[in-house]
Short mmCIF file of C-alpha atoms in Angstrom, two decimals:
data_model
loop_
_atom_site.label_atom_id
_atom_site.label_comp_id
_atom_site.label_asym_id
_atom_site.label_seq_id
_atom_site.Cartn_x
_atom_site.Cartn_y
_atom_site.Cartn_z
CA UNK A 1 37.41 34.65 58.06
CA UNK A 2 40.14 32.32 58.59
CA UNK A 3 39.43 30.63 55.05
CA UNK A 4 38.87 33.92 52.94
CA UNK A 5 42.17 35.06 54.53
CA UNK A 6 43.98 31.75 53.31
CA UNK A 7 42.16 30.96 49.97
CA UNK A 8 43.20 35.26 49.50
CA UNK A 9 47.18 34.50 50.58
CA UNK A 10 47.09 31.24 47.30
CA UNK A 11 45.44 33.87 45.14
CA UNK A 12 48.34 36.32 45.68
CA UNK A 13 51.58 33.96 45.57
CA UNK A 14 50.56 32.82 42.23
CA UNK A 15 52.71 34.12 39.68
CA UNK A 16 50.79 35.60 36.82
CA UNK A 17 52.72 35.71 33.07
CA UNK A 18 53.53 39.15 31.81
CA UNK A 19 50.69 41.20 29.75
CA UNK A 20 52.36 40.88 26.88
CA UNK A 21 52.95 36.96 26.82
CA UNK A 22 49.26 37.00 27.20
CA UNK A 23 48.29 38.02 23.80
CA UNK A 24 49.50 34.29 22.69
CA UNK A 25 47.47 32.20 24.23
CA UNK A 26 45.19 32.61 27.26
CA UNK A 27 45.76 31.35 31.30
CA UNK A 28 43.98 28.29 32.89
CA UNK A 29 44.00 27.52 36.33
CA UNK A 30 45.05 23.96 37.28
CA UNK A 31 43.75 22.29 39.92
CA UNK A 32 46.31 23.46 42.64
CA UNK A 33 45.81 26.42 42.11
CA UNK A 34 48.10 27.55 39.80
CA UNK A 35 48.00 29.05 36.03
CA UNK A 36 48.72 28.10 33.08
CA UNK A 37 49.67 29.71 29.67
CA UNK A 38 47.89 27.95 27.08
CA UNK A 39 49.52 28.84 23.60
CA UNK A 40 46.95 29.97 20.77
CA UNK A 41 46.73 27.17 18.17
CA UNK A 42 46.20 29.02 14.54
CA UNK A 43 43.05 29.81 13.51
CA UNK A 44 41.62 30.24 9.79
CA UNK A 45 39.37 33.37 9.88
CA UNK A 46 36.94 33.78 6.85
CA UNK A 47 36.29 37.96 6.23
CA UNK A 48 33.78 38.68 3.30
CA UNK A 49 33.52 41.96 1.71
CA UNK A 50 30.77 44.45 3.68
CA UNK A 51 28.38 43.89 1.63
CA UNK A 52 28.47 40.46 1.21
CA UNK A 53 26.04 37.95 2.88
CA UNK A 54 25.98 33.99 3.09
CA UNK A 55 26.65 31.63 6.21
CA UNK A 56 30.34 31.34 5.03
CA UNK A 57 31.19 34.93 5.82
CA UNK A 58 32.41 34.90 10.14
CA UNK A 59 33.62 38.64 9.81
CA UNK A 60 32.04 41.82 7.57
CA UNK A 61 35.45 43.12 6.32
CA UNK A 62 38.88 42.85 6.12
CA UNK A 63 38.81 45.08 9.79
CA UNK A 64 36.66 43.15 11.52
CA UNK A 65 38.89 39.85 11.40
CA UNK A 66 41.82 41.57 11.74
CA UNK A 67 40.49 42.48 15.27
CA UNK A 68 39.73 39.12 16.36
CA UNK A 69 42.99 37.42 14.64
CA UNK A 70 45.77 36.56 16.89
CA UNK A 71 49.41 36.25 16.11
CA UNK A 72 49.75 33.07 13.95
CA UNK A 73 46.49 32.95 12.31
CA UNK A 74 45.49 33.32 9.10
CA UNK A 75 42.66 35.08 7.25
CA UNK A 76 41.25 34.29 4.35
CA UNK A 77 39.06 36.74 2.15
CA UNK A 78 36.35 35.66 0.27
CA UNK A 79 36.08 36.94 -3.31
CA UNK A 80 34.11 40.55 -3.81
CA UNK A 81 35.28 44.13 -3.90
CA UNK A 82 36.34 45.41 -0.50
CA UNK A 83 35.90 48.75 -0.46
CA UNK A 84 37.04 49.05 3.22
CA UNK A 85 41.35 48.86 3.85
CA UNK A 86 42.27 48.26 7.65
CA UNK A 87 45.28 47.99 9.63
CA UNK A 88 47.19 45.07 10.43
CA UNK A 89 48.66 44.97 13.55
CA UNK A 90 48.55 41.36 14.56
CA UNK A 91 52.32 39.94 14.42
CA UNK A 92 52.78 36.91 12.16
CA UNK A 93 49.42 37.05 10.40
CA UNK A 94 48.88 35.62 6.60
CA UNK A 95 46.36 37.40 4.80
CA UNK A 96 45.63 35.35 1.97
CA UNK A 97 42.90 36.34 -0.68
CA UNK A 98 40.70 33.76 -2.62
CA UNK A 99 40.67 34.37 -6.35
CA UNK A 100 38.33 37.24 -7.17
CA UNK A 101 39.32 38.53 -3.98
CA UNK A 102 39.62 42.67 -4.72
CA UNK A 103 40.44 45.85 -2.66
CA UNK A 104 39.54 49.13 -4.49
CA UNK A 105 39.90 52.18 -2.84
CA UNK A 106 39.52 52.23 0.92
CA UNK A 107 42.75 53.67 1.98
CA UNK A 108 43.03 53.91 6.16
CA UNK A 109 44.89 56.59 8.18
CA UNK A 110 45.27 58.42 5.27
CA UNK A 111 48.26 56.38 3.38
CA UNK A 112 47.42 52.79 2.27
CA UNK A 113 44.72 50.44 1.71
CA UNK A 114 46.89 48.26 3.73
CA UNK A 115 48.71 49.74 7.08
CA UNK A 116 51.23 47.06 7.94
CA UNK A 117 52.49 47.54 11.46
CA UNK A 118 52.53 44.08 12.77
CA UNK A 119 56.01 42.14 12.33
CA UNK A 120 56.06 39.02 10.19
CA UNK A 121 53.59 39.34 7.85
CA UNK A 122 52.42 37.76 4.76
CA UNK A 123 50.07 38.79 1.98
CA UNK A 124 49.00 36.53 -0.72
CA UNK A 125 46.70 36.35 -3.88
CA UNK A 126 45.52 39.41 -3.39
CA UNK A 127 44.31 41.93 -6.27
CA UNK A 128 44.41 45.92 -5.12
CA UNK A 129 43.74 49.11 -7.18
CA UNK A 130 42.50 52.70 -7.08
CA UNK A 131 43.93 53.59 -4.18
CA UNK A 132 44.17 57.32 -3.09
CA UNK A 133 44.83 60.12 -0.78
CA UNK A 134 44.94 63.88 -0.27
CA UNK A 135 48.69 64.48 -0.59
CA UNK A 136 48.56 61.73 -3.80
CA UNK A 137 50.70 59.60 -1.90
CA UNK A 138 48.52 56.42 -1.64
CA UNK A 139 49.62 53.02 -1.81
CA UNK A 140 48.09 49.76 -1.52
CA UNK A 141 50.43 48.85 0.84
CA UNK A 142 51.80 50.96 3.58
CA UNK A 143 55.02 48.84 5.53
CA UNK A 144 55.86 50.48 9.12
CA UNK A 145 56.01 46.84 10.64
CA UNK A 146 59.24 44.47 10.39
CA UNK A 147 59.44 41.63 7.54
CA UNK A 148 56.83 41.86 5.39
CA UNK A 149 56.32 38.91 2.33
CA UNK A 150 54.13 39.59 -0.61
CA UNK A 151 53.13 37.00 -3.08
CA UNK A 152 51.09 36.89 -6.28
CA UNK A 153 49.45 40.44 -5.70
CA UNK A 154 48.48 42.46 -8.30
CA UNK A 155 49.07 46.36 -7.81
CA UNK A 156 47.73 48.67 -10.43
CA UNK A 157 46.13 51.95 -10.99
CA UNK A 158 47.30 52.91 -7.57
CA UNK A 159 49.25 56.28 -6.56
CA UNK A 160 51.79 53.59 -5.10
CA UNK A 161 52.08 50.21 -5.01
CA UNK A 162 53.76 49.87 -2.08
CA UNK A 163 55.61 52.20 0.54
CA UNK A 164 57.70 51.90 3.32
CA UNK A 165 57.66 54.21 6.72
CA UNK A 166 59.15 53.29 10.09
CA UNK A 167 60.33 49.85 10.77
CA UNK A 168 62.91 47.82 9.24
CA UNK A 169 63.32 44.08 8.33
CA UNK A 170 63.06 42.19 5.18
CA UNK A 171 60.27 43.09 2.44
CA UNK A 172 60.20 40.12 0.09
CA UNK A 173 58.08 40.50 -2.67
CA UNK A 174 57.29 37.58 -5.23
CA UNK A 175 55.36 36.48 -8.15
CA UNK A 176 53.75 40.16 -8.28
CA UNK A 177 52.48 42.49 -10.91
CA UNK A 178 52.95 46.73 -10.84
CA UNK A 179 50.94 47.79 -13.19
CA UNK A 180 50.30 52.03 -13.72
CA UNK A 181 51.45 52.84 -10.27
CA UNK A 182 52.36 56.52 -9.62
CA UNK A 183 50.96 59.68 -9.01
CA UNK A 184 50.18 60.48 -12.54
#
């Protein structure tokens, strides 16, 4: 009893990191007994349209590897039509799309293919069009993160190209084509 008591006392004096520092990297305990914070190192993430097959393709969907990126790392779509927009909420991510690389359609939460809430992001290479939504308001992207970069995207035949909503920041846009944007 004496030993659960003593090995439960170390357990309880050790200092854990906040939740949110957490989401970084991951803890190890060292040998005294202690943790650790081990930082994430950036990881290249492969998504492949939904339909798509092949051993190259780690995540069906631009949603799927959004929900296993982590701040820092960078996914990379394959070429193909995604039909399917997501959300990215991972801070610091770089989406950047392979030539041939296409969202049509596929507008999420009812505003934008792409739902930017994360801060520091960057989009690149990417080709988006036909994007729609009940009050005709749809854009390809949607920004209600902080500091958003855009590079060599094409926008066209879209309700929007791209919109802003809550947040603030920088939006830096470059090398990009808006091409029969608008409602009408």
């Amino acid at each position: 009893a004496v030993v659960a008591s003593s090995s439960l006392s170390v357990e309880a004096s050790v200092q854990r990191p906040p939740p949110s520092k957490l989401k970084d990297g991951r803890l190890r305990r060292l040998p005294d007994g202690s943790l650790e914070l081990v930082q994430h190192a950036p990881e290249e993430i492969r998504a492949c349209p939904i339909s798509a097959t092949g051993p190259n393709c780690q995540y069906k969907g631009l949603a799927q590897a959004i929900a296993a990126a982590r701040p820092g790392d960078t996914i990379v779509m394959a070429p193909g039509v995604y039909t399917h927009g997501a959300v990215v909420n991972v801070d610091g991510l770089t989406i950047r799309a392979e030539p041939g690389a296409h969202i049509r359609g596929g507008a999420v939460q009812g505003k934008a293919a792409l739902v930017v809430t994360g801060a520091r992001v960057s989009i690149d290479g990417l080709e988006c069009s036909d994007v729609a939504v009940h009050d005709r308001n749809g854009a390809c992207i949607r920004i209600e993160g902080d500091d958003l970069t855009v590079r060599n995207v094409n926008f066209h035949d879209n309700e929007q190209g791209i919109l802003s909503g809550p947040g603030g920041g920088t939006l830096l846009v470059e090398n990009s084509r808006f091409v029969r944007n608008g409602q009408g």
